[in-house]
Amino acid sequence: MPSGHTTADRNLTASMPPSTAVVATLARLYPFLRPALPRLVAGMLCALGASLCALSIPQVLEWAVNGPLLGSAAGGDRAGVWSAVLLVLGLGVLEAGMVAARRAFILFPGTRVEASMRMALFRHLQDLPLAFHDQWPGGQLLSRSMADLGQLRRWMSFGLIMLVVNTTTIGVGVGLMVHMGGILGVAYLCGALPVVYFSYRFSQRFRRISRLSQDQAGDLATTVEESVHGIRVLKAFGRGREAYQSFSAQADELRSTELSKARTLGGFTFAITTISEAVLGGCLLLGVWLVVDGQLSVGALLAFFATAAVVNGPVEQLGHLVSMTLYAKTAVDRYFEVLDTENELRDPARPIRPEKVVGDLVFDDVHFQYPDEPTPDQAWRDPARPSEAPRTEVLDGIDLHVRPGETMALVGLTGCGKTTMISLVPRLFDVTSGSVRVDGVDVREMSRHDLREIVSIAFEDATLFSATVRENVLLGAPEGQRSEADLDRAVTVAQADFVRDLPHGLDTTIGEEGLSLSGGQRQRLALARAVAARPKILVLDDPLSALDVSTEEAVTAQLRQELAETTTLVVAHRPSTVALADRVAVLQEGRITAVDTHSDLLAQNAHYRFVISSLSPEAETGAEPKAVV
Amino acid sequence: MPPAAPIPQGVADEENSYLDRTRSREVRRRSRRLLGSLLAPVRKMFALTVVLVVLAQAAKVAGPALIAWAVDRGLPAAMDGDWGPVLGFAIAYVVCAMVAGGGTAGYIRFAANVSQAILLDLRQRVFRQTQRLSLEFHESYTSGRIISRQTADLEALRELLDNGITSLASGLLFMTFTGISLVLLDWRAGLVLLVAVVPVWLVTRWFQKRSQVLYRISRVASARLIVNFVETMTGMRAVQAFRREQANDVVYGELTEDYRRNNVRTMGLNGIYDPALQLIGNVTVAVALAIGSFRVLDGGMEVGTLLATLLYTKRFFQPVQQMGMFYNSFQSASAALEKISGLLEEVPTVRAAEQPVTLPKASGHLRFEHVRFGYGEETVLPNLDLDIPSGQIIALVGQTGAGKSTVAKLVARFYDVNDGRITLDGVDLREVAPRDLRRAVVMVTQEAYLFSGTVRDNIALARPDAPDADIEAAARAVGAHDFITALPDGYDTDVNKRGGRVSAGQRQLISFARAFLADPAVLILDEATSSLDIPGERLVQRGLQTLLADRTALIIAHRLSTVAIADRVLVMSQGEVVEDGSPEELISGTGSFAALHKAWQDSLV
């Protein structure tokens, strides 16, 4: 079962991304955080205020008991009791109010920052070229968009504030202890120093593990996605069990990582709890000795331990909060890893639009090789790693001129780079060298939006979105120019009239969430979509492969009429598709070796006959004639 | 609800967050049942976790008492020169600290064991279930929703398990301890607590009602977000080619906003619930102070007792907030479990037989007997009778919608017939043991899906234990060997990382090689050669001649080149076989096939 591939399943310690400081990571958040900052600070202040109220209630209780009840004359001070009760009540209401205010303040920062970061990621992902998407598994992107940002929200709404409040409480508490206890306080402070060391070690280790667990969770999501997208294959071969075993193994790995995370956290919690408490035990002895020695009053000793009890809770929570912070930090790192991926296929600073769009398409000495970019896991594993793969160029100097209004077929063997070549026209990839020009303008000089309005493309494996037929067909039509007539025409040209018989006609929802269509039906809709976009240049990738002979004939006839004014580059595997074209270009070993009419090529070019003909002598031998090239 | 209305089951009302009372209760019960069944196997470990929690809590409670004793009793003794008691208390304190620390560390680990065991179990159940469910289900449920069940929903459960259970256990324990201590100390002070429980209960009920709906909406909103994200990323090529980025931004932006707004609402609800509990606690302390103080003044109570009751009352309410947090994550996890349990409740329409018939060596004799089949309302095959002797190669021809693919899918048992039956070697397909059926019948579809992994892995999917030599032989047989060896790492090339480089035709060759390796008795090719170019098709054609010797084959191809190797051609129209005969017979005849074949011949050069 092949789906066991993971990006993080190697080993734990060997290779991790260069770890950045928590502060540096959080600084990256600043732009997103800035609008929310006032509320965040207000939330923290409220949290501190609430703790203050909580701390003072016991003091008031003690005062009430010692003061009005015991302190005054017999019979007690009823008015004093009432004021104490009111004070306690007031403080209690205030505390609850502060908690409510903290919650209210924090409502927006967490969710707003999450939403704006999620949108920024989505926008960036839509902007990044296909080369990026080819290499990043979907689950990894999804886990960054959902799990990681959710983590960040929870941390901002809870972890961050509690961390600040707890650190303040501990700081103030320890300060008070030093102030009240003198030597005792200093001893406590010194004794607690190892906690700092353990915190450091813990954070190093925990960061590594949490990164691993988040990566593994992303891989697991990828496997789930694949197991559903490939469900037909799995069912056809009855490989559900193997898929399950492979998924289980992966889920089990994630479990082990989570367990080692818990062990690390447990160890840390043990260390800080026992250290701080053992030191207190020592302080007890020291304190009693100091009292006996007359250097400390009993009251101060009691106050010291009372304060220690207040500090205790926050110290115990520290492990949890630090781990939450580290987890959020890793999430942010993972997020920025994607957001920082530079788009190498950008719009130019000053885009040019051809003065007159007539649809003149030129490939000028075009070279292309797939960027052997290190894959996402390698990127942080070893950036210096040279690619082992030989850098063979897919396209090795393409020269081709498709005149305005002309229909050019592109013929070549499977895998020779036809799809790659046509993908360069709407700039789904960029040339390595040379240029592709539309009406004299290099496609890299134009904005992608303008370019893709001029150039429309239909792929062989048609992607339909979960939307109505109408929306799917009009997907590429210029906004504001989507007429019912265009839709009708496109549907007719593509022989996609079957859509009119769907349960809700053109308003039937199709795609993953709707009605499933056959391959031929999908292909015809993709064709209709390309036609409806009313492009000046139409690029078709074997657009009729899934159609039967009679449908193909009808589509061809319609298309020929439709394409009279449109410059068309069509990848063809069959003579029937070639029939659409005025001229044919033969792509062979990365170059255009011949451009001519179908009949001339058939007569003169052995490679062409080999590729396209079923009846010629080349077809009979079944082997590529070597001599012609 | 009128009695005739069907009771929604499984995922039917998944998107509906405003369920009526009965349904809501049912769904909740379903989700609790699931939680119970997940907890059952780990109950011992769970009990151990609780024990450790108790231990750690007890040790924590003991700490302050030891200090008080050290000061009350140890200090006077130390004054007199006897350091024994103080030393004893200090040592006891350190021991308690270690027990508390060890107990905490222990329960963190054990709780993780419990929670991870449950999550693994649930992940596996969901995965198994999605693999088991029929295509019919998958065709409408979408991959995004399954991913959302497997990720976001599980995350909600994880929140509960990781933090919730321990805080519930320690909170309950703490409250019980302090509650009992208080009652023992002064039963009248205990009454105050009892009265305070009433508003806590009321607030909690209010919270429960509201949060239930909100968390359900949350689950739906998050699933929609994921579905949209997955769809956009999967279709990125079309998105960019057709400039859908801005339109997508709008849609995704709305979904993000919906999700955000719902998070604000749930957090807002918590923002009321949590301080409300706090307020109740604080007011109770004030009330206890008032009542107690006047009792002291009237001489009905000792001052020391008052102080103690006040401290206990205050402490009683300390974990209430924690419990509120627990209840909150419980509500969130329940909503997630509702969705997951719905998915798990789905019954596959294609089911394994209760007493499967083993068919270790099928010969490949297929029979359709009065088969009726349709998707939903629409009937595709009204009444099909067909006998395909073993070893026969059938070409299925006809217009789109004629029912060719449906026949193929029925033989592969992607669907079950509505009426009549299909037999393999005389055994109803529904009775054949699934493993044997999958070994006997293999279908290659038009969408040649490649899983991440190497080319070798992808071919080996057909037979995971196949030796390399067999894999290579399969690739050679379909003419895929040459292009595979030309890839950077040959058979070990990772298809995912070179995804852009494997063309549609090459993908089809790989999936063909799979079929070759699977070596089934019945091979179904549903438009499996559509992306191949003519040389590729020639190679496959040649490979097929070897492959299909003594095999039953059903070939659907609009390229009639395939027909040449067929023994028999079936022309279908509107779910019925309208022409049936050898290719020669039909071509020389006057039927629609003859016309089709002529058109095809003319298209060749």
Coordinates of C-alpha atoms in Angstrom, one line a residue, chain A residues 1-5 10 54 57 61-62 64-65 68-70 75-78 81-82 84-85 88-89 91-93 95-96 99-100 102-103 106-108 111-112 114-115 118-119 122-123 125-130 133-135 137-138 141-142 145-146 151 153-154 157-158 220-221 223-244 247-248 251-252 254-255 258-259 261-263 265-267 269-270 273-274 277-278 280-282 284-285 288-289 291-292 298 301-302 305 316 320 327 370-372 375 377 389-390 412-415 419 428 448-449 452-453 455-457 459-461 463-466 475-479 482 512-514 516 518-522 524 529-530 533 542 544-553 573-576 598 602 610-616 618-622, chain B residues 60 64 66-67 70-71 74-75 78-79 83 86-87 89-90 93-94 97-105 108-109 112-113 116-117 120 123-125 127-128 130-135 138-147 150-152 155 158-159 162-163 222 225-250 252-253 256-257 259-260 263-264 267-268 270-272 274-276 278-279 282-283 285-287 289-290 292-294 296-298 303 306-307 310-311 314 321 325 398-401 404 412 414 435 438 441-454 457-458 460-464 488-489 494 496-501 503-509 511 514-515 518 527 529-535 537-539 542 558-560 596 599-601 603-605:
Chain A
M1 CA 0.0 0.0 0.0
P2 CA 1.8 3.1 -1.2
S3 CA 0.1 5.7 0.9
G4 CA 2.5 5.2 3.8
H5 CA 4.7 8.0 2.6
R10 CA 12.2 9.5 9.7
A54 CA -9.1 36.8 44.3
I57 CA -10.8 38.2 49.5
L61 CA -12.1 37.5 55.5
E62 CA -9.3 37.4 58.0
A64 CA -13.4 40.6 59.3
V65 CA -12.8 37.7 61.7
P68 CA -15.2 43.4 63.9
L69 CA -15.8 40.0 65.4
L70 CA -12.9 39.6 67.9
G75 CA -21.3 42.0 71.5
G76 CA -19.2 42.7 68.4
D77 CA -19.4 45.4 65.9
R78 CA -22.5 44.7 63.8
V81 CA -19.6 42.9 60.1
W82 CA -21.9 44.3 57.6
A84 CA -17.0 43.3 55.8
V85 CA -19.8 41.3 54.2
V88 CA -16.4 40.6 50.4
L89 CA -19.5 40.7 48.2
L91 CA -14.8 42.1 45.7
G92 CA -16.6 38.9 44.6
V93 CA -18.8 40.7 42.2
E95 CA -13.8 39.5 40.4
A96 CA -16.6 37.9 38.4
V99 CA -13.4 37.7 34.5
A100 CA -16.3 38.5 32.3
R102 CA -11.4 39.6 30.3
R103 CA -13.4 37.1 28.3
I106 CA -10.3 38.5 24.4
L107 CA -13.3 37.4 22.2
F108 CA -12.2 39.4 19.2
T111 CA -10.8 34.8 16.5
R112 CA -9.9 37.9 14.4
E114 CA -7.1 33.4 13.4
A115 CA -9.5 34.5 10.7
R118 CA -6.3 31.9 7.7
M119 CA -7.4 34.2 4.9
F122 CA -5.5 30.9 1.6
R123 CA -4.7 33.9 -0.6
L125 CA -1.8 29.4 -1.5
Q126 CA -4.0 30.5 -4.4
D127 CA -1.2 32.8 -5.6
L128 CA 1.6 30.2 -5.4
P129 CA 2.4 28.4 -8.6
L130 CA 1.4 24.9 -9.4
H133 CA 1.2 22.6 -5.1
D134 CA 2.7 19.6 -6.9
Q135 CA 5.1 19.2 -4.0
P137 CA 0.6 17.4 0.1
G138 CA -2.9 18.7 0.7
L141 CA -1.6 22.6 4.0
L142 CA -4.9 21.8 5.6
S145 CA -4.8 26.3 8.0
M146 CA -7.0 24.5 10.5
Q151 CA -4.0 26.2 18.3
R153 CA -6.4 31.1 18.7
R154 CA -6.7 29.0 21.9
S157 CA -7.5 33.4 24.2
F158 CA -6.2 31.5 27.1
L220 CA -2.1 11.6 8.5
A221 CA -4.6 14.1 7.0
T223 CA -3.3 9.9 3.9
V224 CA -7.0 10.3 4.8
E225 CA -7.4 12.6 1.8
E226 CA -5.8 10.2 -0.5
S227 CA -7.7 7.2 0.8
V228 CA -10.9 9.0 -0.1
H229 CA -9.8 10.4 -3.4
G230 CA -8.4 7.0 -4.4
I231 CA -11.3 5.1 -3.0
R232 CA -12.3 3.7 -6.4
V233 CA -8.9 2.2 -7.0
L234 CA -8.8 0.8 -3.5
K235 CA -12.2 -0.8 -3.9
A236 CA -11.4 -2.0 -7.4
F237 CA -8.3 -3.9 -6.1
G238 CA -9.8 -4.7 -2.7
R239 CA -7.0 -3.0 -0.9
G240 CA -9.1 -1.5 1.9
R241 CA -7.3 -3.6 4.4
E242 CA -3.8 -2.6 3.3
A243 CA -4.8 1.0 3.2
Y244 CA -6.1 0.6 6.7
F247 CA -3.0 4.3 8.0
S248 CA -3.0 2.5 11.3
A251 CA -1.7 6.9 13.3
D252 CA 0.2 4.7 15.8
L254 CA 1.5 9.8 15.9
R255 CA 0.3 8.2 19.1
E258 CA 2.1 12.2 21.5
L259 CA 3.0 9.8 24.3
K261 CA 5.3 14.5 24.4
A262 CA 3.3 13.6 27.5
R263 CA 6.3 11.9 29.0
L265 CA 5.7 17.2 30.0
G266 CA 5.2 14.8 32.9
G267 CA 8.9 14.8 33.6
T269 CA 6.0 18.8 35.8
F270 CA 7.6 16.4 38.2
T273 CA 6.7 20.5 41.4
T274 CA 9.2 18.6 43.5
E277 CA 8.1 22.0 47.1
A278 CA 11.3 20.4 48.4
L280 CA 9.8 24.9 50.6
G281 CA 10.4 22.0 52.9
G282 CA 13.9 23.2 53.4
L284 CA 10.3 25.3 56.7
L285 CA 13.3 24.1 58.6
V288 CA 11.6 27.6 62.2
W289 CA 15.3 28.0 63.0
V291 CA 12.2 32.0 64.5
V292 CA 13.9 30.1 67.2
V298 CA 6.0 33.9 63.7
L301 CA 6.8 32.9 58.8
L302 CA 3.1 32.3 58.4
F305 CA 4.1 30.3 53.7
E316 CA 2.3 24.0 38.9
H320 CA 1.0 23.2 31.0
Y327 CA 2.9 24.2 20.8
Y370 CA 10.8 21.3 -13.6
P371 CA 12.3 23.0 -10.7
D372 CA 14.0 20.3 -8.7
T375 CA 10.6 19.0 -1.2
D377 CA 10.6 18.1 4.3
A389 CA 18.3 13.8 -10.2
P390 CA 19.9 14.6 -13.5
G412 CA 4.0 14.0 -29.8
L413 CA 4.5 10.9 -27.8
T414 CA 3.0 10.5 -24.3
G415 CA 5.2 12.2 -21.8
T419 CA 1.0 19.4 -21.5
L428 CA 0.9 28.0 -14.9
R448 CA -1.6 36.8 -14.6
H449 CA -5.2 38.0 -14.5
R452 CA -5.6 34.3 -18.2
E453 CA -8.4 36.3 -19.5
V455 CA -5.8 32.6 -22.7
S456 CA -8.3 29.9 -21.8
I457 CA -7.3 26.3 -21.2
F459 CA -7.4 20.0 -19.5
E460 CA -8.0 16.4 -20.2
D461 CA -8.9 15.5 -16.7
T463 CA -11.9 19.5 -12.6
L464 CA -15.4 20.4 -11.8
F465 CA -16.1 22.3 -8.6
S466 CA -19.0 21.8 -6.3
L475 CA -16.2 29.9 -14.4
G476 CA -13.8 31.7 -16.7
A477 CA -16.2 34.0 -18.5
P478 CA -15.3 37.7 -17.8
E479 CA -17.3 39.1 -14.9
R482 CA -22.0 36.2 -18.5
E512 CA -17.8 16.5 -5.3
E513 CA -20.8 17.6 -3.4
G514 CA -23.2 17.1 -6.2
S516 CA -21.3 12.7 -10.3
S518 CA -18.9 10.3 -16.3
G519 CA -15.5 11.1 -17.7
G520 CA -16.9 12.0 -21.0
Q521 CA -19.5 14.3 -19.5
R522 CA -16.9 16.1 -17.4
R524 CA -17.4 18.1 -22.4
R529 CA -16.0 26.1 -19.9
A530 CA -13.0 27.0 -22.1
A533 CA -14.5 32.1 -21.5
D542 CA -6.5 16.4 -25.7
L544 CA -11.9 14.9 -26.9
S545 CA -10.1 11.9 -25.4
A546 CA -13.1 10.6 -23.5
L547 CA -15.6 11.2 -26.2
D548 CA -17.0 8.5 -28.5
V549 CA -16.6 8.7 -32.3
S550 CA -19.9 10.3 -33.1
T551 CA -19.8 12.8 -30.3
E552 CA -16.3 13.7 -31.2
E553 CA -17.3 14.3 -34.8
H573 CA -3.4 12.2 -29.7
R574 CA -5.6 11.2 -32.6
P575 CA -6.2 12.1 -36.2
S576 CA -9.8 13.0 -35.3
H598 CA -1.6 17.0 -41.5
L602 CA 1.6 12.1 -42.9
F610 CA 4.4 6.6 -35.8
V611 CA 2.6 8.8 -33.3
I612 CA -0.7 9.5 -35.1
S613 CA -1.3 6.8 -37.6
S614 CA -2.8 3.3 -37.0
L615 CA -2.6 2.3 -40.6
S616 CA 0.8 3.3 -41.8
E618 CA 5.3 2.5 -38.9
A619 CA 2.2 1.5 -37.0
E620 CA 2.8 -2.1 -38.0
T621 CA 6.3 -2.3 -36.7
G622 CA 5.3 -0.9 -33.4
Chain B
K60 CA -1.4 18.6 47.6
P64 CA -0.6 23.3 53.9
L66 CA 1.7 20.0 57.4
I67 CA 3.0 23.6 57.4
A70 CA 4.9 22.5 61.9
V71 CA 4.2 26.0 63.1
G74 CA 6.8 21.9 65.8
L75 CA 7.8 25.5 66.5
A78 CA 11.9 23.7 68.6
M79 CA 11.8 26.6 71.0
W83 CA 13.9 19.6 66.6
V86 CA 9.9 20.1 62.9
L87 CA 12.3 17.8 61.1
F89 CA 7.0 17.7 59.4
A90 CA 9.6 19.0 56.9
Y93 CA 6.3 17.8 53.5
V94 CA 9.0 16.9 51.0
A97 CA 5.7 17.1 47.4
M98 CA 7.3 14.2 45.7
V99 CA 4.1 12.2 45.8
A100 CA 2.2 15.2 44.4
G101 CA 4.9 15.7 41.7
G102 CA 5.1 12.0 40.9
G103 CA 1.4 11.6 40.9
T104 CA 0.9 14.5 38.6
A105 CA 3.7 13.3 36.2
I108 CA -0.2 13.2 32.8
R109 CA 1.4 10.1 31.2
A112 CA -2.1 10.6 27.6
N113 CA -2.1 6.9 27.3
Q116 CA -4.2 8.5 22.7
A117 CA -5.6 5.0 22.9
L120 CA -6.2 5.9 17.8
R123 CA -9.3 7.2 14.0
Q124 CA -9.1 3.5 13.0
R125 CA -12.8 3.1 13.3
F127 CA -10.9 5.0 8.6
R128 CA -12.2 1.5 8.4
T130 CA -14.9 5.1 5.2
Q131 CA -13.2 2.3 3.4
R132 CA -16.2 0.0 4.0
L133 CA -18.8 2.5 2.9
S134 CA -20.0 2.1 -0.7
L135 CA -19.2 4.5 -3.5
H138 CA -18.7 8.7 -1.1
E139 CA -20.2 10.2 -4.2
S140 CA -22.1 12.7 -2.1
Y141 CA -20.3 12.9 1.2
T142 CA -17.0 14.5 -0.1
S143 CA -13.5 13.9 1.0
G144 CA -13.4 17.2 2.8
R145 CA -16.1 16.1 5.2
I146 CA -14.3 12.9 6.0
I147 CA -11.1 14.7 6.5
Q150 CA -10.7 12.8 11.0
T151 CA -9.0 16.0 12.0
A152 CA -11.0 18.9 13.4
E155 CA -9.2 17.5 17.8
R158 CA -8.7 15.3 22.2
E159 CA -9.2 18.6 24.0
D162 CA -6.3 15.7 27.4
N163 CA -7.4 18.4 29.8
S222 CA -15.5 24.0 10.4
L225 CA -14.3 25.4 5.7
I226 CA -12.3 22.2 5.3
V227 CA -14.4 21.0 2.4
N228 CA -13.9 24.3 0.5
F229 CA -10.2 24.3 1.3
V230 CA -9.6 20.8 0.1
E231 CA -11.6 21.3 -3.0
T232 CA -9.8 24.5 -3.9
M233 CA -6.4 23.0 -3.3
T234 CA -7.2 19.9 -5.3
G235 CA -8.5 21.9 -8.2
M236 CA -5.7 24.5 -8.1
R237 CA -4.8 24.2 -11.8
A238 CA -8.4 25.1 -12.8
V239 CA -8.6 27.8 -10.2
Q240 CA -5.5 29.5 -11.6
A241 CA -6.2 28.9 -15.2
F242 CA -9.7 30.5 -14.9
R243 CA -8.8 33.3 -12.5
R244 CA -11.0 32.1 -9.7
E245 CA -8.8 33.4 -7.0
Q246 CA -10.8 36.4 -6.1
A247 CA -14.1 34.7 -6.3
N248 CA -12.7 31.9 -4.1
D249 CA -11.4 34.5 -1.7
V250 CA -15.0 35.8 -1.3
Y252 CA -13.7 31.2 1.6
G253 CA -13.8 34.5 3.3
T256 CA -14.0 31.8 7.6
E257 CA -16.2 34.6 8.9
Y259 CA -16.7 30.0 11.5
R260 CA -15.1 32.9 13.3
N263 CA -16.3 30.8 17.7
V264 CA -17.1 34.2 19.0
M267 CA -16.6 31.8 23.5
G268 CA -19.1 34.6 24.4
N270 CA -18.4 30.7 28.0
G271 CA -17.7 34.3 28.8
I272 CA -21.0 34.4 30.6
D274 CA -17.6 31.1 33.6
P275 CA -17.9 34.4 35.5
A276 CA -21.5 33.4 36.5
Q278 CA -17.5 32.6 39.8
L279 CA -20.1 35.1 40.9
N282 CA -18.2 34.6 45.6
V283 CA -21.7 35.5 46.7
V285 CA -18.8 33.1 50.5
A286 CA -20.3 36.6 51.4
V287 CA -23.6 35.0 52.5
L289 CA -19.7 35.3 56.1
A290 CA -22.8 37.2 57.0
G292 CA -21.6 32.9 60.3
S293 CA -20.7 36.3 61.7
F294 CA -24.0 36.9 63.3
V296 CA -20.7 34.2 66.2
L297 CA -22.0 37.4 67.6
D298 CA -25.0 35.6 69.0
V303 CA -14.7 32.2 65.6
L306 CA -16.3 30.4 61.2
L307 CA -12.9 31.0 59.7
L310 CA -15.3 30.4 55.2
L311 CA -12.1 28.9 53.9
K314 CA -14.1 29.5 49.2
Q321 CA -14.4 27.0 37.2
M325 CA -14.1 24.3 31.5
G398 CA -23.0 2.6 -26.8
Q399 CA -23.7 6.2 -26.2
T400 CA -23.0 8.1 -23.0
G401 CA -25.7 7.1 -20.5
K404 CA -22.1 0.6 -20.0
A412 CA -17.1 -5.0 -9.7
F414 CA -19.3 -1.0 -6.5
R435 CA -11.5 -11.0 -0.6
R438 CA -11.6 -8.7 -5.3
V441 CA -12.7 -9.2 -10.4
V442 CA -10.6 -6.2 -11.1
M443 CA -11.6 -2.9 -12.6
V444 CA -9.4 -0.3 -14.2
T445 CA -11.2 3.0 -14.4
Q446 CA -10.6 6.1 -16.5
E447 CA -9.3 8.1 -13.5
A448 CA -6.0 6.6 -12.9
Y449 CA -5.4 7.7 -9.3
L450 CA -1.8 7.6 -8.1
F451 CA -1.2 7.4 -4.3
S452 CA 1.8 9.1 -2.9
G453 CA 4.7 6.8 -2.8
T454 CA 6.9 5.4 -5.5
D457 CA 4.4 1.0 -4.7
N458 CA 1.7 2.2 -7.0
A460 CA 2.3 -3.2 -6.3
L461 CA -1.0 -1.9 -4.9
A462 CA -2.5 -4.7 -7.0
R463 CA -0.5 -7.3 -5.2
P464 CA 1.4 -5.9 -2.2
P488 CA 14.9 10.2 -12.3
D489 CA 14.8 7.3 -9.8
D494 CA 8.2 9.3 -5.9
N496 CA 3.9 12.8 -5.6
K497 CA 7.0 14.9 -5.8
R498 CA 7.1 14.5 -9.5
G499 CA 3.4 14.7 -9.8
G500 CA 3.6 17.3 -12.5
R501 CA 5.7 15.1 -14.6
S503 CA 1.3 12.6 -17.7
A504 CA -2.3 11.4 -17.9
G505 CA -1.3 8.8 -20.4
Q506 CA 1.5 7.6 -18.1
R507 CA -0.8 7.4 -15.2
Q508 CA -3.1 5.2 -17.2
L509 CA -0.2 2.9 -18.1
S511 CA -2.9 1.7 -13.5
R514 CA -1.6 -2.7 -11.7
A515 CA -4.4 -4.7 -13.4
A518 CA -3.5 -8.4 -10.1
E527 CA -12.4 3.7 -20.6
T529 CA -7.1 3.7 -22.5
S530 CA -8.7 7.1 -23.3
S531 CA -5.6 9.1 -22.5
L532 CA -3.1 6.9 -24.3
D533 CA -1.7 8.0 -27.6
I534 CA -1.8 5.7 -30.5
P535 CA 1.6 4.1 -30.0
E537 CA -2.6 2.1 -27.3
R538 CA -0.8 -0.2 -29.7
L539 CA 1.4 -1.4 -27.0
R542 CA -0.6 -6.1 -27.7
H558 CA -15.1 4.4 -27.4
R559 CA -12.0 3.8 -29.4
L560 CA -13.0 0.9 -31.4
L596 CA -20.1 3.5 -35.6
A599 CA -17.1 6.3 -38.7
W600 CA -14.2 5.2 -36.6
Q601 CA -12.4 3.5 -39.5
S603 CA -11.2 8.7 -38.6
L604 CA -8.0 6.7 -38.9
V605 CA -5.2 7.5 -41.1

